[in-house]
PDB file of C-alpha atoms in Angstrom:
ATOM      1  CA  UNK A   1      24.708  72.314  22.024  1.00  0.00           C
ATOM      2  CA  UNK A   2      21.447  71.097  21.347  1.00  0.00           C
ATOM      3  CA  UNK A   3      21.023  67.684  22.555  1.00  0.00           C
ATOM      4  CA  UNK A   4      18.304  65.271  22.419  1.00  0.00           C
ATOM      5  CA  UNK A   5      17.309  63.117  25.423  1.00  0.00           C
ATOM      6  CA  UNK A   6      16.551  59.789  24.751  1.00  0.00           C
ATOM      7  CA  UNK A   7      14.766  57.450  27.529  1.00  0.00           C
ATOM      8  CA  UNK A   8      15.435  53.323  26.100  1.00  0.00           C
ATOM      9  CA  UNK A   9      13.000  51.192  27.492  1.00  0.00           C
ATOM     10  CA  UNK A  10      13.974  47.473  27.900  1.00  0.00           C
ATOM     11  CA  UNK A  11      11.346  44.987  27.589  1.00  0.00           C
ATOM     12  CA  UNK A  12      12.285  41.518  28.724  1.00  0.00           C
ATOM     13  CA  UNK A  13       9.683  38.814  27.992  1.00  0.00           C
ATOM     14  CA  UNK A  14      11.749  35.820  29.483  1.00  0.00           C
ATOM     15  CA  UNK A  15      12.169  37.040  33.221  1.00  0.00           C
ATOM     16  CA  UNK A  16      12.394  34.176  35.310  1.00  0.00           C
ATOM     17  CA  UNK A  17      10.255  33.633  38.668  1.00  0.00           C
ATOM     18  CA  UNK A  18      12.233  31.386  41.288  1.00  0.00           C
ATOM     19  CA  UNK A  19      14.410  31.766  43.887  1.00  0.00           C
ATOM     20  CA  UNK A  20      17.210  32.823  41.394  1.00  0.00           C
ATOM     21  CA  UNK A  21      14.891  35.047  39.964  1.00  0.00           C
ATOM     22  CA  UNK A  22      16.165  38.587  41.086  1.00  0.00           C
ATOM     23  CA  UNK A  23      19.665  37.825  40.654  1.00  0.00           C
ATOM     24  CA  UNK A  24      18.955  36.527  37.157  1.00  0.00           C
ATOM     25  CA  UNK A  25      17.055  39.486  36.243  1.00  0.00           C
ATOM     26  CA  UNK A  26      19.454  41.994  37.770  1.00  0.00           C
ATOM     27  CA  UNK A  27      22.256  40.372  35.531  1.00  0.00           C
ATOM     28  CA  UNK A  28      19.952  40.202  32.368  1.00  0.00           C
ATOM     29  CA  UNK A  29      19.252  43.949  32.300  1.00  0.00           C
ATOM     30  CA  UNK A  30      22.887  44.858  33.113  1.00  0.00           C
ATOM     31  CA  UNK A  31      24.026  42.884  30.423  1.00  0.00           C
ATOM     32  CA  UNK A  32      21.254  44.320  27.842  1.00  0.00           C
ATOM     33  CA  UNK A  33      22.346  47.945  29.401  1.00  0.00           C
ATOM     34  CA  UNK A  34      25.877  47.035  28.380  1.00  0.00           C
ATOM     35  CA  UNK A  35      25.000  45.995  24.475  1.00  0.00           C
ATOM     36  CA  UNK A  36      22.481  48.954  24.362  1.00  0.00           C
ATOM     37  CA  UNK A  37      25.181  51.398  25.260  1.00  0.00           C
ATOM     38  CA  UNK A  38      27.215  50.168  22.233  1.00  0.00           C
ATOM     39  CA  UNK A  39      25.008  50.216  19.717  1.00  0.00           C
ATOM     40  CA  UNK A  40      23.373  53.746  20.336  1.00  0.00           C
ATOM     41  CA  UNK A  41      26.640  54.751  20.880  1.00  0.00           C
ATOM     42  CA  UNK A  42      27.189  54.028  17.249  1.00  0.00           C
ATOM     43  CA  UNK A  43      24.097  56.037  16.242  1.00  0.00           C
ATOM     44  CA  UNK A  44      26.112  58.979  17.592  1.00  0.00           C
ATOM     45  CA  UNK A  45      25.097  58.980  21.372  1.00  0.00           C
ATOM     46  CA  UNK A  46      27.998  60.266  24.025  1.00  0.00           C
ATOM     47  CA  UNK A  47      26.894  59.584  27.392  1.00  0.00           C
ATOM     48  CA  UNK A  48      24.242  57.450  29.034  1.00  0.00           C
ATOM     49  CA  UNK A  49      22.609  57.145  32.527  1.00  0.00           C
ATOM     50  CA  UNK A  50      20.865  54.033  34.396  1.00  0.00           C
ATOM     51  CA  UNK A  51      17.059  54.217  34.661  1.00  0.00           C
ATOM     52  CA  UNK A  52      14.925  51.785  36.199  1.00  0.00           C
ATOM     53  CA  UNK A  53      13.492  50.498  33.068  1.00  0.00           C
ATOM     54  CA  UNK A  54      17.144  50.603  30.828  1.00  0.00           C
ATOM     55  CA  UNK A  55      19.073  53.824  30.149  1.00  0.00           C
ATOM     56  CA  UNK A  56      18.787  57.838  29.471  1.00  0.00           C
ATOM     57  CA  UNK A  57      21.101  58.671  26.553  1.00  0.00           C
ATOM     58  CA  UNK A  58      22.144  62.143  25.233  1.00  0.00           C
ATOM     59  CA  UNK A  59      23.132  63.349  21.610  1.00  0.00           C
ATOM     60  CA  UNK A  60      23.941  66.523  19.658  1.00  0.00           C
ATOM     61  CA  UNK A  61      21.254  66.831  17.394  1.00  0.00           C
ATOM     62  CA  UNK A  62      23.226  66.794  14.021  1.00  0.00           C
ATOM     63  CA  UNK A  63      24.673  64.465  15.115  1.00  0.00           C
ATOM     64  CA  UNK A  64      21.646  61.590  15.666  1.00  0.00           C
ATOM     65  CA  UNK A  65      21.242  59.064  13.245  1.00  0.00           C
ATOM     66  CA  UNK A  66      17.893  57.429  14.384  1.00  0.00           C
ATOM     67  CA  UNK A  67      17.638  55.217  11.002  1.00  0.00           C
ATOM     68  CA  UNK A  68      20.833  53.460  12.505  1.00  0.00           C
ATOM     69  CA  UNK A  69      19.353  53.372  15.968  1.00  0.00           C
ATOM     70  CA  UNK A  70      16.343  52.070  14.609  1.00  0.00           C
ATOM     71  CA  UNK A  71      17.963  49.211  12.398  1.00  0.00           C
ATOM     72  CA  UNK A  72      20.047  48.151  15.528  1.00  0.00           C
ATOM     73  CA  UNK A  73      17.466  47.557  18.046  1.00  0.00           C
ATOM     74  CA  UNK A  74      15.058  46.029  15.470  1.00  0.00           C
ATOM     75  CA  UNK A  75      17.989  43.324  15.455  1.00  0.00           C
ATOM     76  CA  UNK A  76      18.716  43.527  19.587  1.00  0.00           C
ATOM     77  CA  UNK A  77      20.647  40.320  19.524  1.00  0.00           C
ATOM     78  CA  UNK A  78      19.201  39.112  22.723  1.00  0.00           C
ATOM     79  CA  UNK A  79      16.520  36.547  22.876  1.00  0.00           C
ATOM     80  CA  UNK A  80      13.227  37.931  24.020  1.00  0.00           C
ATOM     81  CA  UNK A  81      14.446  41.291  24.708  1.00  0.00           C
ATOM     82  CA  UNK A  82      13.243  44.279  22.493  1.00  0.00           C
ATOM     83  CA  UNK A  83      14.083  48.026  23.267  1.00  0.00           C
ATOM     84  CA  UNK A  84      11.683  50.926  23.079  1.00  0.00           C
ATOM     85  CA  UNK A  85      12.576  54.347  23.312  1.00  0.00           C
ATOM     86  CA  UNK A  86      11.186  58.303  23.469  1.00  0.00           C
ATOM     87  CA  UNK A  87      12.860  60.934  22.287  1.00  0.00           C
ATOM     88  CA  UNK A  88      12.902  64.744  23.656  1.00  0.00           C
ATOM     89  CA  UNK A  89      14.738  67.618  23.347  1.00  0.00           C
ATOM     90  CA  UNK A  90      17.426  68.064  26.557  1.00  0.00           C
ATOM     91  CA  UNK A  91      16.979  71.320  28.362  1.00  0.00           C
ATOM     92  CA  UNK A  92      19.477  73.449  27.691  1.00  0.00           C
ATOM     93  CA  UNK A  93      19.191  75.800  30.663  1.00  0.00           C
ATOM     94  CA  UNK A  94      19.025  73.067  33.462  1.00  0.00           C
ATOM     95  CA  UNK A  95      22.077  71.083  31.819  1.00  0.00           C
ATOM     96  CA  UNK A  96      24.337  74.291  31.819  1.00  0.00           C
ATOM     97  CA  UNK A  97      23.066  75.065  35.194  1.00  0.00           C
ATOM     98  CA  UNK A  98      24.072  71.600  36.717  1.00  0.00           C
ATOM     99  CA  UNK A  99      27.379  71.571  35.791  1.00  0.00           C
ATOM    100  CA  UNK A 100      28.230  75.512  36.106  1.00  0.00           C
ATOM    101  CA  UNK A 101      26.781  75.090  40.025  1.00  0.00           C
ATOM    102  CA  UNK A 102      28.690  71.615  40.256  1.00  0.00           C
ATOM    103  CA  UNK A 103      31.494  71.581  37.846  1.00  0.00           C
ATOM    104  CA  UNK A 104      33.915  68.853  38.056  1.00  0.00           C
ATOM    105  CA  UNK A 105      37.060  67.578  40.512  1.00  0.00           C
ATOM    106  CA  UNK A 106      40.262  68.029  38.776  1.00  0.00           C
ATOM    107  CA  UNK A 107      41.990  64.950  36.384  1.00  0.00           C
ATOM    108  CA  UNK A 108      45.375  64.480  36.551  1.00  0.00           C
ATOM    109  CA  UNK A 109      47.057  62.764  33.631  1.00  0.00           C
ATOM    110  CA  UNK A 110      50.561  61.384  34.208  1.00  0.00           C
ATOM    111  CA  UNK A 111      52.269  59.476  31.569  1.00  0.00           C
ATOM    112  CA  UNK A 112      55.562  58.819  33.683  1.00  0.00           C
ATOM    113  CA  UNK A 113      57.906  60.321  35.661  1.00  0.00           C
ATOM    114  CA  UNK A 114      59.978  61.854  32.799  1.00  0.00           C
ATOM    115  CA  UNK A 115      56.654  63.854  31.228  1.00  0.00           C
ATOM    116  CA  UNK A 116      54.697  66.718  32.677  1.00  0.00           C
ATOM    117  CA  UNK A 117      51.459  66.125  34.807  1.00  0.00           C
ATOM    118  CA  UNK A 118      48.578  67.434  33.213  1.00  0.00           C
ATOM    119  CA  UNK A 119      45.745  68.684  35.193  1.00  0.00           C
ATOM    120  CA  UNK A 120      42.167  69.347  33.711  1.00  0.00           C
ATOM    121  CA  UNK A 121      40.111  71.815  36.343  1.00  0.00           C
ATOM    122  CA  UNK A 122      37.317  73.821  36.138  1.00  0.00           C
ATOM    123  CA  UNK A 123      37.082  77.446  38.064  1.00  0.00           C
ATOM    124  CA  UNK A 124      35.946  76.385  40.995  1.00  0.00           C
ATOM    125  CA  UNK A 125      38.316  73.492  41.605  1.00  0.00           C
ATOM    126  CA  UNK A 126      41.616  74.640  41.895  1.00  0.00           C
ATOM    127  CA  UNK A 127      44.011  72.184  42.381  1.00  0.00           C
ATOM    128  CA  UNK A 128      47.140  73.098  43.783  1.00  0.00           C
ATOM    129  CA  UNK A 129      50.272  72.353  41.110  1.00  0.00           C
ATOM    130  CA  UNK A 130      53.534  72.442  41.765  1.00  0.00           C
ATOM    131  CA  UNK A 131      54.726  71.513  38.461  1.00  0.00           C
ATOM    132  CA  UNK A 132      53.151  70.646  35.112  1.00  0.00           C
ATOM    133  CA  UNK A 133      50.504  71.739  32.983  1.00  0.00           C
ATOM    134  CA  UNK A 134      47.518  73.584  33.855  1.00  0.00           C
ATOM    135  CA  UNK A 135      43.995  73.543  31.797  1.00  0.00           C
ATOM    136  CA  UNK A 136      41.071  75.151  32.740  1.00  0.00           C
ATOM    137  CA  UNK A 137      37.864  74.385  31.370  1.00  0.00           C
ATOM    138  CA  UNK A 138      34.342  75.998  32.208  1.00  0.00           C
ATOM    139  CA  UNK A 139      31.972  73.750  32.842  1.00  0.00           C
ATOM    140  CA  UNK A 140      29.285  74.685  31.004  1.00  0.00           C
ATOM    141  CA  UNK A 141      28.593  71.058  29.891  1.00  0.00           C
ATOM    142  CA  UNK A 142      29.721  67.614  30.962  1.00  0.00           C
ATOM    143  CA  UNK A 143      31.240  66.884  27.306  1.00  0.00           C
ATOM    144  CA  UNK A 144      34.909  67.998  26.653  1.00  0.00           C
ATOM    145  CA  UNK A 145      35.813  68.409  30.130  1.00  0.00           C
ATOM    146  CA  UNK A 146      38.307  65.905  30.202  1.00  0.00           C
ATOM    147  CA  UNK A 147      35.823  63.605  32.333  1.00  0.00           C
ATOM    148  CA  UNK A 148      34.820  61.213  29.508  1.00  0.00           C
ATOM    149  CA  UNK A 149      37.334  58.328  28.987  1.00  0.00           C
ATOM    150  CA  UNK A 150      38.206  59.513  25.485  1.00  0.00           C
ATOM    151  CA  UNK A 151      39.442  62.720  26.019  1.00  0.00           C
ATOM    152  CA  UNK A 152      42.021  61.352  28.873  1.00  0.00           C
ATOM    153  CA  UNK A 153      42.762  58.825  26.314  1.00  0.00           C
ATOM    154  CA  UNK A 154      43.887  61.618  23.892  1.00  0.00           C
ATOM    155  CA  UNK A 155      45.446  63.717  26.172  1.00  0.00           C
ATOM    156  CA  UNK A 156      47.452  60.911  27.525  1.00  0.00           C
ATOM    157  CA  UNK A 157      48.134  60.106  23.563  1.00  0.00           C
ATOM    158  CA  UNK A 158      49.544  63.873  23.403  1.00  0.00           C
ATOM    159  CA  UNK A 159      51.613  63.523  26.605  1.00  0.00           C
ATOM    160  CA  UNK A 160      53.715  60.419  24.479  1.00  0.00           C
ATOM    161  CA  UNK A 161      53.702  62.613  21.494  1.00  0.00           C
ATOM    162  CA  UNK A 162      54.938  65.833  23.319  1.00  0.00           C
ATOM    163  CA  UNK A 163      58.622  65.278  21.651  1.00  0.00           C
ATOM    164  CA  UNK A 164      57.278  66.332  18.673  1.00  0.00           C
ATOM    165  CA  UNK A 165      56.097  69.325  19.370  1.00  0.00           C
ATOM    166  CA  UNK A 166      59.567  70.882  19.768  1.00  0.00           C
ATOM    167  CA  UNK A 167      59.526  72.717  16.338  1.00  0.00           C
ATOM    168  CA  UNK A 168      58.149  75.973  15.924  1.00  0.00           C
ATOM    169  CA  UNK A 169      56.377  75.497  13.382  1.00  0.00           C
ATOM    170  CA  UNK A 170      54.360  72.206  14.283  1.00  0.00           C
ATOM    171  CA  UNK A 171      50.582  72.200  13.638  1.00  0.00           C
ATOM    172  CA  UNK A 172      47.741  70.603  14.830  1.00  0.00           C
ATOM    173  CA  UNK A 173      44.281  69.799  13.603  1.00  0.00           C
ATOM    174  CA  UNK A 174      41.406  69.556  15.760  1.00  0.00           C
ATOM    175  CA  UNK A 175      38.364  67.942  14.223  1.00  0.00           C
ATOM    176  CA  UNK A 176      34.954  68.372  16.180  1.00  0.00           C
ATOM    177  CA  UNK A 177      37.150  70.587  18.846  1.00  0.00           C
ATOM    178  CA  UNK A 178      34.381  71.042  21.333  1.00  0.00           C
ATOM    179  CA  UNK A 179      35.601  72.932  24.146  1.00  0.00           C
ATOM    180  CA  UNK A 180      38.899  72.734  22.592  1.00  0.00           C
ATOM    181  CA  UNK A 181      40.497  71.083  24.846  1.00  0.00           C
ATOM    182  CA  UNK A 182      42.691  68.563  22.867  1.00  0.00           C
ATOM    183  CA  UNK A 183      43.818  71.927  20.836  1.00  0.00           C
ATOM    184  CA  UNK A 184      45.069  73.573  24.532  1.00  0.00           C
ATOM    185  CA  UNK A 185      46.693  70.636  25.618  1.00  0.00           C
ATOM    186  CA  UNK A 186      48.923  70.144  22.354  1.00  0.00           C
ATOM    187  CA  UNK A 187      49.241  73.971  22.316  1.00  0.00           C
ATOM    188  CA  UNK A 188      50.423  73.904  26.095  1.00  0.00           C
ATOM    189  CA  UNK A 189      52.605  70.760  25.702  1.00  0.00           C
ATOM    190  CA  UNK A 190      54.799  72.799  22.713  1.00  0.00           C
ATOM    191  CA  UNK A 191      52.407  72.482  19.800  1.00  0.00           C
ATOM    192  CA  UNK A 192      52.714  75.977  17.515  1.00  0.00           C
ATOM    193  CA  UNK A 193      49.600  76.526  16.145  1.00  0.00           C
ATOM    194  CA  UNK A 194      46.210  74.879  16.116  1.00  0.00           C
ATOM    195  CA  UNK A 195      43.223  74.719  14.001  1.00  0.00           C
ATOM    196  CA  UNK A 196      40.045  73.399  14.911  1.00  0.00           C
ATOM    197  CA  UNK A 197      36.184  73.183  13.893  1.00  0.00           C
ATOM    198  CA  UNK A 198      33.145  71.789  15.319  1.00  0.00           C
ATOM    199  CA  UNK A 199      29.791  71.871  13.411  1.00  0.00           C
ATOM    200  CA  UNK A 200      27.859  73.301  16.737  1.00  0.00           C
ATOM    201  CA  UNK A 201      28.139  77.330  17.032  1.00  0.00           C
ATOM    202  CA  UNK A 202      28.139  76.594  21.430  1.00  0.00           C
ATOM    203  CA  UNK A 203      31.203  74.326  20.859  1.00  0.00           C
ATOM    204  CA  UNK A 204      33.322  77.231  18.659  1.00  0.00           C
ATOM    205  CA  UNK A 205      32.358  80.159  21.098  1.00  0.00           C
ATOM    206  CA  UNK A 206      33.492  77.696  23.905  1.00  0.00           C
ATOM    207  CA  UNK A 207      36.130  76.944  23.056  1.00  0.00           C
ATOM    208  CA  UNK A 208      37.211  80.119  21.803  1.00  0.00           C
ATOM    209  CA  UNK A 209      36.796  81.256  24.766  1.00  0.00           C
ATOM    210  CA  UNK A 210      38.308  78.597  27.110  1.00  0.00           C
ATOM    211  CA  UNK A 211      41.525  79.529  24.863  1.00  0.00           C
ATOM    212  CA  UNK A 212      41.466  82.637  26.194  1.00  0.00           C
ATOM    213  CA  UNK A 213      41.501  81.625  29.868  1.00  0.00           C
ATOM    214  CA  UNK A 214      44.267  79.572  28.734  1.00  0.00           C
ATOM    215  CA  UNK A 215      45.923  82.021  27.290  1.00  0.00           C
ATOM    216  CA  UNK A 216      46.500  80.454  23.876  1.00  0.00           C
ATOM    217  CA  UNK A 217      44.071  82.320  21.998  1.00  0.00           C
ATOM    218  CA  UNK A 218      46.782  83.719  19.582  1.00  0.00           C
ATOM    219  CA  UNK A 219      47.779  80.597  18.482  1.00  0.00           C
ATOM    220  CA  UNK A 220      44.641  78.831  18.002  1.00  0.00           C
ATOM    221  CA  UNK A 221      41.693  79.201  15.422  1.00  0.00           C
ATOM    222  CA  UNK A 222      38.523  77.694  15.781  1.00  0.00           C
ATOM    223  CA  UNK A 223      36.121  77.609  12.640  1.00  0.00           C
ATOM    224  CA  UNK A 224      32.333  76.265  12.092  1.00  0.00           C
ATOM    225  CA  UNK A 225      31.873  73.460   9.837  1.00  0.00           C
ATOM    226  CA  UNK A 226      31.846  70.044   9.410  1.00  0.00           C
ATOM    227  CA  UNK A 227      34.893  68.042   7.874  1.00  0.00           C
ATOM    228  CA  UNK A 228      33.671  69.606   4.771  1.00  0.00           C
ATOM    229  CA  UNK A 229      35.504  73.271   5.535  1.00  0.00           C
ATOM    230  CA  UNK A 230      38.668  70.897   5.144  1.00  0.00           C
ATOM    231  CA  UNK A 231      38.274  71.690   1.592  1.00  0.00           C
ATOM    232  CA  UNK A 232      38.653  75.726   1.341  1.00  0.00           C
ATOM    233  CA  UNK A 233      38.713  77.583   5.191  1.00  0.00           C
ATOM    234  CA  UNK A 234      41.747  75.305   5.963  1.00  0.00           C
ATOM    235  CA  UNK A 235      45.257  75.764   4.364  1.00  0.00           C
ATOM    236  CA  UNK A 236      48.217  73.878   4.900  1.00  0.00           C
ATOM    237  CA  UNK A 237      49.472  70.552   6.165  1.00  0.00           C
ATOM    238  CA  UNK A 238      49.395  69.419   9.581  1.00  0.00           C
ATOM    239  CA  UNK A 239      51.672  67.228  11.720  1.00  0.00           C
ATOM    240  CA  UNK A 240      48.857  65.829  14.083  1.00  0.00           C
ATOM    241  CA  UNK A 241      45.317  65.262  13.284  1.00  0.00           C
ATOM    242  CA  UNK A 242      43.324  64.330  15.732  1.00  0.00           C
ATOM    243  CA  UNK A 243      39.256  63.267  16.281  1.00  0.00           C
ATOM    244  CA  UNK A 244      37.301  62.517  19.199  1.00  0.00           C
ATOM    245  CA  UNK A 245      34.197  61.829  17.178  1.00  0.00           C
ATOM    246  CA  UNK A 246      31.385  58.916  17.084  1.00  0.00           C
ATOM    247  CA  UNK A 247      32.634  56.067  14.662  1.00  0.00           C
ATOM    248  CA  UNK A 248      30.747  56.309  11.740  1.00  0.00           C
ATOM    249  CA  UNK A 249      31.969  60.210  11.240  1.00  0.00           C
ATOM    250  CA  UNK A 250      35.354  58.649  11.291  1.00  0.00           C
ATOM    251  CA  UNK A 251      34.857  56.281   9.037  1.00  0.00           C
ATOM    252  CA  UNK A 252      33.407  58.993   6.678  1.00  0.00           C
ATOM    253  CA  UNK A 253      35.858  61.673   7.225  1.00  0.00           C
ATOM    254  CA  UNK A 254      38.817  59.915   7.628  1.00  0.00           C
ATOM    255  CA  UNK A 255      40.115  60.432   3.774  1.00  0.00           C
ATOM    256  CA  UNK A 256      39.430  64.208   4.447  1.00  0.00           C
ATOM    257  CA  UNK A 257      42.256  63.635   7.527  1.00  0.00           C
ATOM    258  CA  UNK A 258      44.700  62.089   5.928  1.00  0.00           C
ATOM    259  CA  UNK A 259      44.774  64.588   3.253  1.00  0.00           C
ATOM    260  CA  UNK A 260      45.611  67.292   5.790  1.00  0.00           C
ATOM    261  CA  UNK A 261      48.460  65.283   6.802  1.00  0.00           C
ATOM    262  CA  UNK A 262      52.154  66.398   6.592  1.00  0.00           C
ATOM    263  CA  UNK A 263      54.674  63.338   5.516  1.00  0.00           C
ATOM    264  CA  UNK A 264      55.456  61.495   8.854  1.00  0.00           C
ATOM    265  CA  UNK A 265      52.753  63.210  10.704  1.00  0.00           C
ATOM    266  CA  UNK A 266      50.578  61.336  13.296  1.00  0.00           C
ATOM    267  CA  UNK A 267      46.689  60.471  13.197  1.00  0.00           C
ATOM    268  CA  UNK A 268      44.849  60.280  16.881  1.00  0.00           C
ATOM    269  CA  UNK A 269      41.355  59.073  16.990  1.00  0.00           C
ATOM    270  CA  UNK A 270      39.205  58.453  19.324  1.00  0.00           C
ATOM    271  CA  UNK A 271      35.181  58.653  20.541  1.00  0.00           C
ATOM    272  CA  UNK A 272      34.611  54.495  19.657  1.00  0.00           C
ATOM    273  CA  UNK A 273      34.441  51.655  21.422  1.00  0.00           C
ATOM    274  CA  UNK A 274      37.049  48.660  21.732  1.00  0.00           C
ATOM    275  CA  UNK A 275      35.086  46.452  19.091  1.00  0.00           C
ATOM    276  CA  UNK A 276      35.054  49.215  16.756  1.00  0.00           C
ATOM    277  CA  UNK A 277      39.076  49.108  16.210  1.00  0.00           C
ATOM    278  CA  UNK A 278      39.424  46.184  13.296  1.00  0.00           C
ATOM    279  CA  UNK A 279      36.786  48.298  10.936  1.00  0.00           C
ATOM    280  CA  UNK A 280      38.893  51.585  11.965  1.00  0.00           C
ATOM    281  CA  UNK A 281      42.073  50.093  11.103  1.00  0.00           C
ATOM    282  CA  UNK A 282      40.674  48.601   8.219  1.00  0.00           C
ATOM    283  CA  UNK A 283      39.777  51.840   7.220  1.00  0.00           C
ATOM    284  CA  UNK A 284      43.190  53.561   7.823  1.00  0.00           C
ATOM    285  CA  UNK A 285      45.176  51.115   5.961  1.00  0.00           C
ATOM    286  CA  UNK A 286      43.606  51.628   3.091  1.00  0.00           C
ATOM    287  CA  UNK A 287      44.587  55.219   3.236  1.00  0.00           C
ATOM    288  CA  UNK A 288      48.229  54.009   3.756  1.00  0.00           C
ATOM    289  CA  UNK A 289      48.022  54.548   7.714  1.00  0.00           C
ATOM    290  CA  UNK A 290      49.693  52.462  10.235  1.00  0.00           C
ATOM    291  CA  UNK A 291      48.411  51.651  13.533  1.00  0.00           C
ATOM    292  CA  UNK A 292      50.948  52.681  15.768  1.00  0.00           C
ATOM    293  CA  UNK A 293      49.658  52.412  19.258  1.00  0.00           C
ATOM    294  CA  UNK A 294      46.218  52.113  20.940  1.00  0.00           C
ATOM    295  CA  UNK A 295      44.792  52.291  24.266  1.00  0.00           C
ATOM    296  CA  UNK A 296      41.461  51.295  25.895  1.00  0.00           C
ATOM    297  CA  UNK A 297      39.675  52.484  29.018  1.00  0.00           C
ATOM    298  CA  UNK A 298      35.900  51.255  30.112  1.00  0.00           C
ATOM    299  CA  UNK A 299      35.470  49.977  26.723  1.00  0.00           C
ATOM    300  CA  UNK A 300      36.493  52.716  24.782  1.00  0.00           C
ATOM    301  CA  UNK A 301      39.428  53.110  22.724  1.00  0.00           C
ATOM    302  CA  UNK A 302      42.000  55.309  21.029  1.00  0.00           C
ATOM    303  CA  UNK A 303      43.942  54.836  18.277  1.00  0.00           C
ATOM    304  CA  UNK A 304      47.289  56.610  17.172  1.00  0.00           C
ATOM    305  CA  UNK A 305      48.075  55.724  13.270  1.00  0.00           C
ATOM    306  CA  UNK A 306      51.639  56.976  11.354  1.00  0.00           C
ATOM    307  CA  UNK A 307      52.013  57.133   7.597  1.00  0.00           C
TER     308      UNK A 307
END
């Protein structure tokens, strides 16, 4: 998976020089970082690290919308603050080695005492599981391991919808499958079959690999491509369609998602901020979809719609 690594530099011309300056300047930088994170997220960025002068952001190369980023930064709404940035390609080797060596701590997702616990882990951190569902994800990259708020919220939503996965014909469509974690989760909760697609060849290979180690590969088909493959490579309708992608892609592709929904099917969307909820709800309403539930975690959001 190819990523850009972007260094954002927050330049403030309104720094105070008095007894309260240190506290004021720290708060100003923190507020500017929060706003920058939201604006960069709309341009496709999925994770960030704080730096001394601003942020370092990571974005999949095919999803990077630099024009949208430039427009947002030109109109940065903090008076006296400008943002500049430098772009470089993230080094796959170093990135992979870090996550292959470190992995991630097990993640436990429980809805209530009447539903099973989902435990997401890698091969290096094997939790003691007495009951529930175990999902093993190779931690070759940070994205799609379950550590991100959006992934956890979708898994939690799948738990709440798991009573729909009792039919031998329940079918799941996973748009932008990444590591395949969401399809694997749905299949282990009882779904019959899942079809996922992703624009990145690494993600497709990784999703297939994770399906094998979770023993669901015979029920999980993974395709390479964007939403256009729904026209000619994905047959039939689905009982649940889910997409954990950035806001702009969701807005653009939602009509295609809608066309693949069976009667009374659910649509689960995440990958965007809580501030984006109104425009996504409005877009869904134009397609005849009604908001059934929503979740929020650290400013990220997850929405569930139904016909």
